[in-house]
CSV table of C-alpha atoms (C1' of nucleotides) in Angstrom, one decimal:
chain,number,residue,atom,x,y,z
A,145,MET,CA,217.2,29.6,22.2
A,146,VAL,CA,219.0,32.8,23.2
A,147,ALA,CA,222.8,33.3,23.6
A,148,ILE,CA,224.1,33.7,27.0
A,149,LYS,CA,226.1,36.7,26.2
A,150,ASP,CA,222.6,38.0,24.4
A,151,ALA,CA,220.8,37.5,27.4
A,152,LEU,CA,223.0,39.6,29.5
A,153,SER,CA,221.3,42.8,28.9
A,154,LYS,CA,218.4,44.8,29.8
A,155,ASP,CA,216.6,44.3,26.1
A,156,HIS,CA,215.7,40.9,27.5
A,157,VAL,CA,214.6,41.9,31.3
A,158,GLY,CA,210.9,40.7,31.8
A,159,LYS,CA,211.2,38.6,28.6
A,160,LYS,CA,211.3,34.7,28.6
A,161,VAL,CA,214.0,32.9,27.2
A,162,GLN,CA,215.6,29.8,26.7
A,163,VAL,CA,219.3,29.2,27.1
A,164,LYS,CA,221.0,26.0,26.8
A,165,GLY,CA,224.5,25.2,28.2
A,166,TRP,CA,226.8,23.4,30.8
A,167,ILE,CA,226.6,24.1,34.5
A,168,TYR,CA,229.5,26.1,35.4
A,169,ARG,CA,229.2,26.7,39.7
A,170,THR,CA,226.0,25.5,41.5
A,171,ARG,CA,225.1,26.2,45.2
A,172,SER,CA,221.9,25.3,46.5
A,173,SER,CA,220.4,26.6,50.0
A,174,GLY,CA,217.3,24.7,50.4
A,175,GLY,CA,214.5,25.7,48.6
A,176,ILE,CA,216.7,27.8,46.0
A,177,VAL,CA,219.5,26.3,43.8
A,178,PHE,CA,222.1,29.0,42.2
A,179,ALA,CA,223.5,27.5,39.0
A,180,VAL,CA,226.0,29.6,36.9
A,181,LEU,CA,225.4,28.2,33.6
A,182,ARG,CA,228.0,28.3,30.6
A,183,ASP,CA,227.7,28.3,27.2
A,184,SER,CA,230.2,29.1,23.9
A,185,THR,CA,229.3,32.9,24.5
A,186,GLY,CA,229.4,33.7,28.4
A,187,ILE,CA,228.0,32.7,31.4
A,188,ILE,CA,225.1,33.7,33.5
A,189,GLN,CA,223.3,32.8,37.1
A,190,VAL,CA,220.4,30.7,37.1
A,191,THR,CA,218.0,30.7,40.3
A,192,VAL,CA,215.9,27.9,40.5
A,193,LYS,CA,213.1,28.4,43.4
A,194,LYS,CA,211.2,25.2,44.8
A,195,GLY,CA,207.3,25.8,43.5
A,196,ASN,CA,208.6,27.7,40.5
A,197,VAL,CA,209.5,24.4,38.6
A,198,PRO,CA,208.0,20.8,38.6
A,199,ASP,CA,209.1,19.4,42.0
A,200,ALA,CA,210.8,16.9,39.8
A,201,GLU,CA,212.9,19.4,37.9
A,202,PHE,CA,214.0,20.8,41.5
A,203,GLU,CA,214.9,17.8,42.3
A,204,ASN,CA,217.4,17.6,39.2
A,205,ALA,CA,218.3,21.3,39.9
A,206,THR,CA,219.6,20.5,43.3
A,207,LYS,CA,221.7,17.4,42.2
A,208,SER,CA,223.0,18.5,38.9
A,209,GLY,CA,227.0,18.9,39.2
A,210,ILE,CA,229.4,21.0,37.4
A,211,GLU,CA,229.3,20.2,33.8
A,212,SER,CA,226.1,19.2,33.5
A,213,SER,CA,224.1,19.6,30.5
A,214,VAL,CA,220.6,21.5,30.8
A,215,ILE,CA,218.2,23.5,28.9
A,216,ILE,CA,216.9,26.2,31.2
A,217,GLU,CA,213.7,28.4,30.5
A,218,GLY,CA,212.6,31.2,32.2
A,219,GLU,CA,212.5,35.1,32.9
A,220,VAL,CA,215.5,37.4,32.8
A,221,ALA,CA,215.9,39.6,35.5
A,222,GLU,CA,218.5,42.3,36.8
A,223,ASP,CA,219.6,41.5,40.2
A,224,LYS,CA,222.5,43.1,41.7
A,225,ARG,CA,223.4,39.9,43.8
A,226,ALA,CA,223.9,37.7,40.2
A,227,PRO,CA,227.5,37.8,39.1
A,228,GLY,CA,227.3,39.8,35.6
A,229,GLY,CA,224.2,41.8,36.9
A,230,PHE,CA,221.8,39.8,35.3
A,231,GLU,CA,220.0,36.3,36.0
A,232,ILE,CA,217.2,33.9,34.8
A,233,ARG,CA,214.8,33.2,37.3
A,234,ALA,CA,213.7,29.3,35.8
A,235,SER,CA,210.3,28.5,35.2
A,236,LYS,CA,211.9,25.0,33.6
A,237,PHE,CA,214.6,22.9,34.4
A,238,GLN,CA,215.6,20.2,32.1
A,239,LEU,CA,218.8,18.2,32.7
A,240,VAL,CA,220.1,17.0,29.7
A,241,GLY,CA,223.2,15.2,30.3
A,242,ILE,CA,224.2,14.6,34.0
A,243,ALA,CA,227.8,15.3,35.1
A,244,GLU,CA,229.8,12.8,37.5
A,245,ALA,CA,231.8,14.3,39.9
A,246,PHE,CA,234.0,16.7,37.4
A,247,PRO,CA,237.6,15.8,38.4
A,248,ILE,CA,238.9,19.6,37.9
A,249,THR,CA,238.1,21.8,40.9
A,250,GLU,CA,239.4,24.7,42.5
A,251,TYR,CA,242.8,23.5,43.0
A,252,GLN,CA,244.8,22.2,40.0
A,253,SER,CA,248.0,21.2,39.4
A,254,THR,CA,249.4,21.6,35.6
A,255,GLU,CA,249.9,17.8,35.5
A,256,LEU,CA,246.6,17.4,36.3
A,257,LEU,CA,245.3,19.8,33.7
A,258,LEU,CA,247.6,18.2,30.9
A,259,ASP,CA,246.0,15.0,31.8
A,260,LEU,CA,243.0,16.1,31.4
A,261,ARG,CA,243.5,18.3,28.6
A,262,HIS,CA,240.0,17.1,26.9
A,263,LEU,CA,238.1,18.4,29.9
A,264,TRP,CA,240.4,21.5,30.7
A,265,ILE,CA,239.8,23.1,27.3
A,266,ARG,CA,236.1,23.8,28.5
A,267,SER,CA,237.2,26.5,30.9
A,268,ARG,CA,236.6,30.2,29.9
A,269,GLU,CA,240.4,30.8,29.4
A,270,GLN,CA,240.9,28.1,26.9
A,271,THR,CA,238.1,28.9,25.2
A,272,ALA,CA,239.3,32.9,24.8
A,273,VAL,CA,242.5,31.9,23.5
A,274,ALA,CA,240.7,29.7,20.7
A,275,LYS,CA,238.7,32.6,19.6
A,276,VAL,CA,241.8,34.9,19.6
A,277,LYS,CA,243.6,32.4,17.7
A,278,ALA,CA,240.7,31.8,15.4
A,279,ALA,CA,240.4,36.0,14.9
A,280,LEU,CA,244.7,36.3,14.5
A,281,VAL,CA,244.5,33.6,11.6
A,282,ARG,CA,241.4,34.9,9.8
A,283,GLY,CA,243.2,38.5,10.2
A,284,GLY,CA,245.7,36.9,8.8
A,285,ARG,CA,243.8,35.3,5.8
A,286,GLU,CA,242.2,38.6,5.0
A,287,TRP,CA,245.1,40.5,4.5
A,288,PHE,CA,247.0,38.2,2.4
A,289,HIS,CA,244.0,38.0,0.3
A,290,ASP,CA,243.9,41.8,0.1
A,291,ASN,CA,247.6,42.0,-0.9
A,292,GLY,CA,247.6,39.6,-3.7
A,293,TYR,CA,248.8,36.4,-2.0
A,294,VAL,CA,247.0,32.3,-3.0
A,295,GLU,CA,247.0,30.3,-0.4
A,296,VAL,CA,248.5,27.0,-1.6
A,297,ASN,CA,248.7,23.7,0.2
A,298,PRO,CA,252.2,21.9,0.2
A,299,PRO,CA,252.6,18.6,1.7
A,300,ILE,CA,253.0,17.5,5.3
A,301,VAL,CA,254.9,14.4,4.1
A,302,THR,CA,258.3,14.8,2.5
A,303,GLY,CA,261.3,13.5,1.8
A,304,VAL,CA,263.6,16.3,2.4
A,305,CYS,CA,263.3,19.6,4.7
A,306,PRO,CA,265.4,23.0,4.9
A,307,GLU,CA,265.9,22.4,8.6
A,308,ASP,CA,268.3,20.5,10.0
A,309,SER,CA,267.8,16.7,9.4
A,310,THR,CA,268.4,15.4,13.2
A,311,THR,CA,265.0,17.2,14.2
A,312,LEU,CA,263.1,15.5,11.8
A,313,PHE,CA,260.0,13.1,12.7
A,314,GLN,CA,260.6,10.1,10.6
A,315,MET,CA,257.6,7.8,9.3
A,316,LYS,CA,257.0,4.4,7.3
A,317,TYR,CA,256.0,5.4,4.0
A,318,PHE,CA,254.8,2.4,2.2
A,319,ASP,CA,258.3,0.5,2.2
A,320,ARG,CA,260.6,3.4,2.4
A,321,ILE,CA,261.2,6.4,4.9
A,322,ALA,CA,259.6,10.0,4.6
A,323,TYR,CA,259.5,13.0,7.1
A,324,LEU,CA,256.8,15.4,8.7
A,325,SER,CA,257.4,18.3,7.4
A,326,GLN,CA,259.4,21.1,9.4
A,327,SER,CA,258.6,23.7,6.4
A,328,ALA,CA,256.8,24.5,3.8
A,329,GLN,CA,259.4,26.6,2.3
A,330,PHE,CA,260.9,24.9,-0.4
A,331,TYR,CA,257.6,23.7,-1.8
A,332,LEU,CA,256.3,27.6,-1.6
A,333,GLU,CA,259.4,28.6,-3.3
A,334,SER,CA,258.7,25.9,-6.3
A,335,LEU,CA,255.1,27.9,-6.2
A,336,ILE,CA,256.1,31.3,-6.7
A,337,PHE,CA,257.3,30.6,-10.1
A,338,SER,CA,253.3,30.5,-11.6
A,339,LEU,CA,251.7,32.3,-8.8
A,340,GLU,CA,254.4,35.0,-7.6
A,341,LYS,CA,252.9,35.7,-4.1
A,342,VAL,CA,251.8,32.6,-2.1
A,343,TYR,CA,250.9,31.2,1.5
A,344,ALA,CA,250.4,28.6,3.4
A,345,ILE,CA,249.0,28.0,6.8
A,346,THR,CA,250.0,24.0,7.5
A,347,PRO,CA,251.1,22.1,11.0
A,348,SER,CA,254.8,22.4,11.2
A,349,PHE,CA,256.6,19.1,13.2
A,350,ARG,CA,259.9,19.6,14.9
A,351,ALA,CA,261.8,16.5,17.0
A,352,GLU,CA,263.8,18.9,19.1
A,353,LYS,CA,263.5,17.6,22.5
A,354,SER,CA,262.8,21.4,23.8
A,355,ARG,CA,261.4,22.0,27.2
A,356,THR,CA,260.2,25.8,27.1
A,357,PRO,CA,257.7,27.4,27.2
A,358,ARG,CA,258.2,28.7,23.7
A,359,HIS,CA,258.5,25.3,21.9
A,360,LEU,CA,255.9,22.8,20.4
A,361,ALA,CA,256.5,19.1,18.5
A,362,GLU,CA,253.7,20.3,16.6
A,363,PHE,CA,253.0,23.8,15.8
A,364,TRP,CA,251.0,25.8,13.0
A,365,HIS,CA,253.0,27.5,10.4
A,366,MET,CA,251.7,30.4,8.5
A,367,GLU,CA,254.2,30.9,5.6
A,368,MET,CA,254.9,33.1,3.1
A,369,GLU,CA,256.9,33.5,0.0
A,370,ALA,CA,256.9,35.9,-3.3
A,371,ALA,CA,258.9,36.5,-6.2
A,372,TRP,CA,260.7,39.9,-7.4
A,373,LEU,CA,260.8,40.7,-3.2
A,374,ASP,CA,263.7,42.0,-1.4
A,375,ASN,CA,264.5,41.4,2.3
A,376,ASP,CA,263.5,44.9,3.0
A,377,GLU,CA,260.3,44.4,1.3
A,378,ASN,CA,259.8,41.0,2.8
A,379,MET,CA,259.8,42.8,6.5
A,380,LYS,CA,257.2,44.8,5.2
A,381,VAL,CA,255.1,42.4,4.8
A,382,GLN,CA,255.7,40.7,7.9
A,383,GLU,CA,255.0,44.2,9.7
A,384,GLY,CA,251.8,44.6,7.4
A,385,LEU,CA,250.7,41.3,8.4
A,386,VAL,CA,251.3,41.1,12.2
A,387,SER,CA,249.7,44.1,12.3
A,388,ALA,CA,246.4,42.9,10.6
A,389,MET,CA,246.3,39.9,12.3
A,390,VAL,CA,246.6,41.7,15.5
A,391,GLN,CA,244.0,44.4,14.9
A,392,ASN,CA,241.5,42.0,13.5
A,393,VAL,CA,241.5,40.4,17.7
A,394,VAL,CA,241.3,44.0,18.9
A,395,ALA,CA,238.1,44.5,16.5
A,396,GLU,CA,236.6,41.0,17.3
A,397,CYS,CA,237.7,39.5,20.9
A,398,SER,CA,237.2,42.7,23.2
A,399,GLU,CA,235.4,40.3,25.4
A,400,GLU,CA,238.0,37.6,25.1
A,401,LEU,CA,240.6,39.8,25.7
A,402,ARG,CA,239.1,41.1,28.7
A,403,LEU,CA,239.1,37.9,30.4
A,404,LEU,CA,242.6,37.1,29.5
A,405,LYS,CA,243.5,40.6,30.9
A,406,ARG,CA,245.0,41.6,28.0
A,407,ASP,CA,244.8,45.7,27.5
A,408,PRO,CA,243.4,46.2,23.9
A,409,ALA,CA,245.3,49.8,24.0
A,410,SER,CA,248.5,47.7,23.9
A,411,LEU,CA,247.4,45.9,21.3
A,412,LYS,CA,246.3,48.6,19.0
A,413,LYS,CA,249.7,50.2,18.8
A,414,MET,CA,251.0,47.5,16.4
A,415,GLU,CA,250.9,49.8,13.2
A,416,PRO,CA,253.5,49.6,10.6
A,417,PRO,CA,256.6,50.4,10.4
A,418,PHE,CA,258.3,48.1,13.2
A,419,ASP,CA,261.5,49.1,14.5
A,420,ARG,CA,264.7,47.5,12.7
A,421,MET,CA,268.0,47.1,14.3
A,422,LYS,CA,270.8,45.5,12.7
A,423,TYR,CA,272.3,42.5,14.4
A,424,ASP,CA,275.9,44.3,15.0
A,425,GLU,CA,273.3,47.0,17.1
A,426,ALA,CA,271.8,44.6,18.9
A,427,MET,CA,275.4,43.0,20.0
A,428,GLU,CA,276.1,46.5,21.2
A,429,TYR,CA,273.1,47.1,23.0
A,430,LEU,CA,273.3,43.4,24.8
A,431,GLN,CA,277.0,44.6,25.8
A,432,LYS,CA,276.0,47.8,27.3
A,433,LYS,CA,273.0,45.7,29.3
A,434,GLY,CA,275.9,43.5,30.6
A,435,HIS,CA,275.5,40.5,28.4
A,436,ASP,CA,278.5,38.0,27.7
A,437,VAL,CA,278.1,38.3,23.9
A,438,SER,CA,280.5,39.0,21.0
A,439,TRP,CA,279.6,39.3,17.4
A,440,GLY,CA,278.5,35.9,16.2
A,441,SER,CA,276.7,35.0,19.1
A,442,ASP,CA,273.2,33.4,18.6
A,443,LEU,CA,270.3,35.2,20.6
A,444,GLY,CA,269.5,33.0,23.1
A,445,ALA,CA,266.2,33.2,25.3
A,446,VAL,CA,267.8,35.5,27.7
A,447,GLU,CA,269.2,37.6,24.8
A,448,GLU,CA,265.7,37.7,23.4
A,449,ARG,CA,264.1,38.9,26.4
A,450,THR,CA,266.7,41.9,27.0
A,451,LEU,CA,266.3,43.2,23.3
A,452,THR,CA,262.3,43.5,23.7
A,453,VAL,CA,261.5,43.6,27.4
A,454,ASP,CA,261.1,47.2,27.5
A,455,ARG,CA,259.3,47.6,24.0
A,456,ASP,CA,255.6,47.7,23.4
A,457,THR,CA,255.9,47.0,19.4
A,458,PRO,CA,257.9,43.9,17.9
A,459,VAL,CA,261.6,44.7,16.9
A,460,PHE,CA,263.1,43.0,13.6
A,461,ILE,CA,266.7,41.5,14.1
A,462,VAL,CA,268.7,42.2,10.5
A,463,ASN,CA,271.6,40.6,9.3
A,464,TYR,CA,272.6,37.8,11.2
A,465,PRO,CA,275.9,36.1,10.8
A,466,LYS,CA,276.1,33.0,8.3
A,467,GLU,CA,276.8,30.9,10.6
A,468,LEU,CA,273.7,30.9,12.7
A,469,LYS,CA,271.7,30.9,10.1
A,470,PRO,CA,270.5,28.2,7.1
A,471,PHE,CA,272.2,27.4,4.1
A,472,TYR,CA,269.5,29.0,1.6
A,473,MET,CA,269.7,32.5,2.6
A,474,LYS,CA,270.8,35.1,0.4
A,475,GLU,CA,274.2,36.6,1.3
A,476,ASN,CA,274.2,40.4,2.2
A,477,PRO,CA,276.8,42.3,-0.5
A,478,GLU,CA,277.4,45.2,2.0
A,479,ASP,CA,278.8,42.8,4.6
A,480,LYS,CA,279.7,39.4,3.4
A,481,ARG,CA,279.9,37.9,6.9
A,482,THR,CA,276.1,37.7,7.0
A,483,TYR,CA,272.8,37.0,4.9
A,484,LYS,CA,269.8,39.5,3.9
A,485,ASN,CA,267.7,38.0,6.6
A,486,SER,CA,265.8,39.3,9.4
A,487,ASP,CA,263.9,37.5,13.0
A,488,LEU,CA,260.7,39.5,13.9
A,489,LEU,CA,260.8,39.7,18.3
A,490,ALA,CA,257.3,40.4,19.6
A,491,PRO,CA,257.9,42.9,22.4
A,492,GLU,CA,257.2,42.3,26.5
A,493,GLY,CA,259.6,39.7,26.6
A,494,PHE,CA,258.0,37.4,24.4
A,495,GLY,CA,260.5,37.0,22.0
A,496,GLU,CA,260.6,35.2,18.1
A,497,ILE,CA,257.7,34.9,16.3
A,498,ILE,CA,258.8,35.2,12.7
A,499,GLY,CA,262.3,34.1,10.8
A,500,GLY,CA,262.5,35.5,7.3
A,501,SER,CA,264.7,35.8,4.5
A,502,GLU,CA,265.5,36.7,0.7
A,503,ARG,CA,266.5,33.4,-0.8
A,504,GLU,CA,270.0,32.6,-2.5
A,505,THR,CA,269.6,32.3,-6.2
A,506,ASP,CA,273.1,31.5,-7.1
A,507,ASN,CA,273.3,27.5,-7.4
A,508,ASN,CA,277.0,27.3,-7.0
A,509,LEU,CA,277.1,29.4,-3.4
A,510,ILE,CA,274.1,26.6,-2.2
A,511,ILE,CA,275.7,23.9,-3.2
A,512,GLU,CA,279.1,24.9,-1.7
A,513,ARG,CA,276.8,25.6,1.5
A,514,LEU,CA,275.3,22.0,1.4
A,515,ARG,CA,278.5,20.4,1.0
A,516,GLU,CA,280.4,22.0,4.0
A,517,LYS,CA,277.1,20.7,5.9
A,518,GLY,CA,278.3,17.3,4.5
A,519,GLU,CA,274.8,16.9,2.9
A,520,SER,CA,273.6,14.7,0.3
A,521,LEU,CA,272.9,16.9,-3.0
A,522,ASP,CA,270.7,14.0,-4.3
A,523,ASN,CA,267.9,15.4,-1.7
A,524,TYR,CA,268.0,18.8,-3.3
A,525,GLN,CA,268.2,18.4,-6.8
A,526,TRP,CA,264.6,19.4,-7.5
A,527,TYR,CA,265.3,22.1,-5.3
A,528,LEU,CA,268.3,23.4,-7.1
A,529,ASP,CA,266.3,22.9,-10.4
A,530,LEU,CA,264.5,26.0,-9.2
A,531,ARG,CA,267.4,28.3,-10.0
A,532,LYS,CA,268.0,26.8,-12.9
A,533,TYR,CA,264.9,27.7,-15.4
A,534,GLY,CA,264.2,31.6,-14.8
A,535,SER,CA,265.3,32.0,-11.5
A,536,VAL,CA,264.3,35.2,-9.9
A,537,PRO,CA,264.9,37.3,-6.8
A,538,HIS,CA,262.7,36.4,-3.7
A,539,SER,CA,262.2,36.3,-0.1
A,540,GLY,CA,259.8,34.5,2.6
A,541,PHE,CA,259.2,33.7,5.9
A,542,GLY,CA,257.6,31.5,8.7
A,543,LEU,CA,255.7,32.6,11.2
A,544,GLY,CA,254.7,30.6,14.4
A,545,ILE,CA,250.9,31.0,15.0
A,546,GLU,CA,251.0,30.0,18.5
A,547,ARG,CA,253.7,31.9,19.2
A,548,ILE,CA,251.9,35.2,18.2
A,549,VAL,CA,249.0,33.5,20.3
A,550,THR,CA,251.0,33.5,23.1
A,551,TRP,CA,252.1,36.9,22.7
A,552,VAL,CA,249.0,38.4,22.1
A,553,CYS,CA,247.6,36.5,24.8
A,554,LYS,CA,249.8,37.1,27.3
A,555,LEU,CA,250.3,33.3,28.1
A,556,GLU,CA,253.1,31.6,30.3
A,557,HIS,CA,253.4,28.9,28.1
A,558,ILE,CA,252.7,28.1,24.4
A,559,ARG,CA,251.1,24.7,25.2
A,560,ASP,CA,248.1,27.0,25.9
A,561,ALA,CA,247.9,28.1,22.5
A,562,ILE,CA,246.7,25.2,21.3
A,563,PRO,CA,244.1,22.7,22.5
A,564,TYR,CA,246.2,19.6,22.6
A,565,PRO,CA,249.7,20.7,22.6
A,566,ARG,CA,252.8,18.1,21.7
A,567,THR,CA,255.7,18.2,23.7
A,568,VAL,CA,258.3,16.0,24.0
A,569,ALA,CA,256.4,14.2,27.0
A,570,ARG,CA,253.1,14.4,25.8
A,571,VAL,CA,251.2,12.6,23.2
A,572,TYR,CA,247.6,11.8,25.0
A,573,PRO,CA,245.1,13.0,25.1
B,91,G,C1',271.7,16.4,25.2
B,92,C,C1',272.4,19.5,30.2
B,93,C,C1',270.7,21.7,34.8
B,94,G,C1',267.1,21.7,39.0
B,95,U,C1',262.1,20.6,41.7
B,96,C,C1',258.5,17.3,42.8
B,97,G,C1',255.8,12.4,43.0
B,98,U,C1',251.5,11.2,50.2
B,99,A,C1',242.9,10.1,50.0
B,100,G,C1',239.4,11.7,43.9
B,101,C,C1',242.3,17.0,43.8
B,102,U,C1',245.7,20.7,46.5
B,103,C,C1',249.2,19.8,49.9
B,104,A,C1',251.4,19.2,55.4
B,105,G,C1',253.8,15.6,57.5
B,106,C,C1',260.4,14.3,55.7
B,107,C,C1',265.4,17.6,58.4
B,108,U,C1',265.1,15.3,64.1
B,109,G,C1',262.6,7.3,61.7
B,110,G,C1',257.9,5.0,66.6
B,111,U,C1',250.0,2.5,64.2
B,112,A,C1',248.3,8.6,58.2
B,113,G,C1',246.9,14.7,58.6
B,114,A,C1',244.0,19.1,56.9
B,115,G,C1',241.5,22.1,53.4
B,116,C,C1',238.5,21.1,48.7
B,117,G,C1',235.6,17.4,46.6
B,118,U,C1',232.0,12.9,47.4
B,119,C,C1',227.5,11.0,50.0
B,120,C,C1',224.1,12.0,53.9
B,121,G,C1',221.2,15.9,56.8
B,122,C,C1',220.2,21.2,57.5
B,123,C,C1',219.4,25.9,55.3
B,124,U,C1',214.6,30.7,50.0
B,125,G,C1',219.9,35.2,48.1
B,126,U,C1',224.5,32.1,47.1
B,127,U,C1',229.1,34.4,44.8
B,128,A,C1',233.8,28.0,43.8
B,129,A,C1',228.3,29.5,50.0
B,130,G,C1',227.4,28.1,55.5
B,131,C,C1',226.5,24.1,59.7
B,132,G,C1',226.5,18.9,61.5
B,133,G,C1',227.9,14.2,60.5
B,134,A,C1',230.4,10.1,57.2
B,135,A,C1',233.2,7.4,53.4
B,136,G,C1',238.1,7.4,51.4
B,137,G,C1',245.1,6.7,51.5
B,138,U,C1',249.9,-0.6,48.7
B,139,C,C1',252.7,7.3,51.2
B,140,A,C1',255.0,6.1,42.4
B,141,A,C1',258.0,0.9,42.3
B,142,C,C1',262.1,-1.8,43.6
B,143,G,C1',266.0,-2.8,46.8
B,144,G,C1',269.0,-1.0,51.3
B,145,U,C1',269.8,0.4,56.4
B,146,U,C1',267.0,0.0,61.2
B,147,C,C1',263.8,-3.7,66.6
B,148,G,C1',260.9,-0.3,63.4
B,149,A,C1',260.8,3.5,57.0
B,150,A,C1',256.0,7.7,53.9
B,151,A,C1',260.6,10.1,56.1
B,152,C,C1',267.5,7.8,56.0
B,153,C,C1',270.5,5.8,51.4
B,154,G,C1',270.5,3.6,46.1
B,155,U,C1',268.3,2.3,41.4
B,156,U,C1',264.3,2.6,38.3
B,157,C,C1',259.8,5.0,36.0
B,158,G,C1',256.8,9.4,36.0
B,159,A,C1',255.6,14.9,35.7
B,160,C,C1',257.3,20.0,36.0
B,161,G,C1',260.5,24.5,36.1
B,162,G,C1',264.6,26.4,33.2
B,163,C,C1',269.1,26.2,29.1
B,164,G,C1',270.4,24.8,24.6
B,165,C,C1',268.0,24.2,19.6
B,166,C,C1',263.7,27.3,16.9
B,167,A,C1',258.7,29.6,14.8
RNA sequence: GCCGUCGUAGCUCAGCCUGGUAGAGCGUCCGCCUGUUAAGCGGAAGGUCAACGGUUCGAAACCGUUCGACGGCGCCA
């Protein structure tokens, strides 16, 4: 058995091969059937001529529609008339599983593709995205490993979360209520006191009723937390990690990038350091560009686009006003109106992929901020404990894996960065 | 939560404004075709026009309500 990608080469010309796959396109012309065969590695045209295979097999070839699974044996030939320049001239056509009329045809609506997601994920684009995503994650894991980070497994079912409690998914947990995790941050913070440098890759859940091309209710979260790390060092970790992830895609996914129409040269530029822009500078820049913003304004989708649309590498926006960010961030001693934090925005208008900060170590400040928000301290006792027993300066961040996939694959919508996107309107299939 | 668009054949859509017996392309089925490129030619089947209510002699069309989907904003990663 030969992978289709490998059959498409001069090495195999004149040789007999066996390939297994699914029919991607098919046309017949009386005594000859042209079937384009797809496997996980690529596509190749197969020609089945009457007389070259047993009559019963030829009959099967004429009636096998798109997505029928087949095993083909035949000789590889170079032929300009074949898509891709090579074809297999079948001497055996074994129909394994005949396909009913495939519901996804030339013209498709977004709605249909979402309803038939379990079939649409067979598409070449979805396959390429899945491979790029795997390469990104593997690149990230290797970078963490090479830099002394330990992968840990925080809980998904939790009693308390770092974000706004109105956006938590509630679940019945025996005879009480629990929540699906929005972030592993607090648990990672607890683990740095022994492991010092940790990371986790987990699903995170947000019950935000967001209807945007950047939001999922369930997304994969790559989070890191490290002791003895300040916010500047935190940004160095982020740019090192993101660069390594992207470079791994460049190294391993040239075919997928071609299919996705993403120029690898544009990704090769992702090398540290990334630009840093203070929040104040971002505001000035936006005002110059005609945005109606002032100090204290949040950066919305439109603002992020303006900040990144003309860039070809990511940019950190540093030191946001406190009121725009959560309570656990470290106050910036140089401007007490702000935190020691950063958001990393992907270039070309894609926007935020990472949010990170140095963490507040002063329990009094944390308690004060929680009280201002009207939070019950009871839920946070264990978190406050972390500052009581040998507290250290530390920082961390969360990276949205589907966000980075969307950017690297140049996708129009984040839902195509995951096989089964979970959004307000979709939990099926 | 807010703003917008849409729902007609298996799929993609036209028809709606200006009410009068439901259309096209693709797919499917049948026939022809030994070099097609999501081929070509001929034929056939296929519709409770999202649902409910109203206006009207007459509603896919006009009005209302509901449901569903999609696009955008906010929130975030």
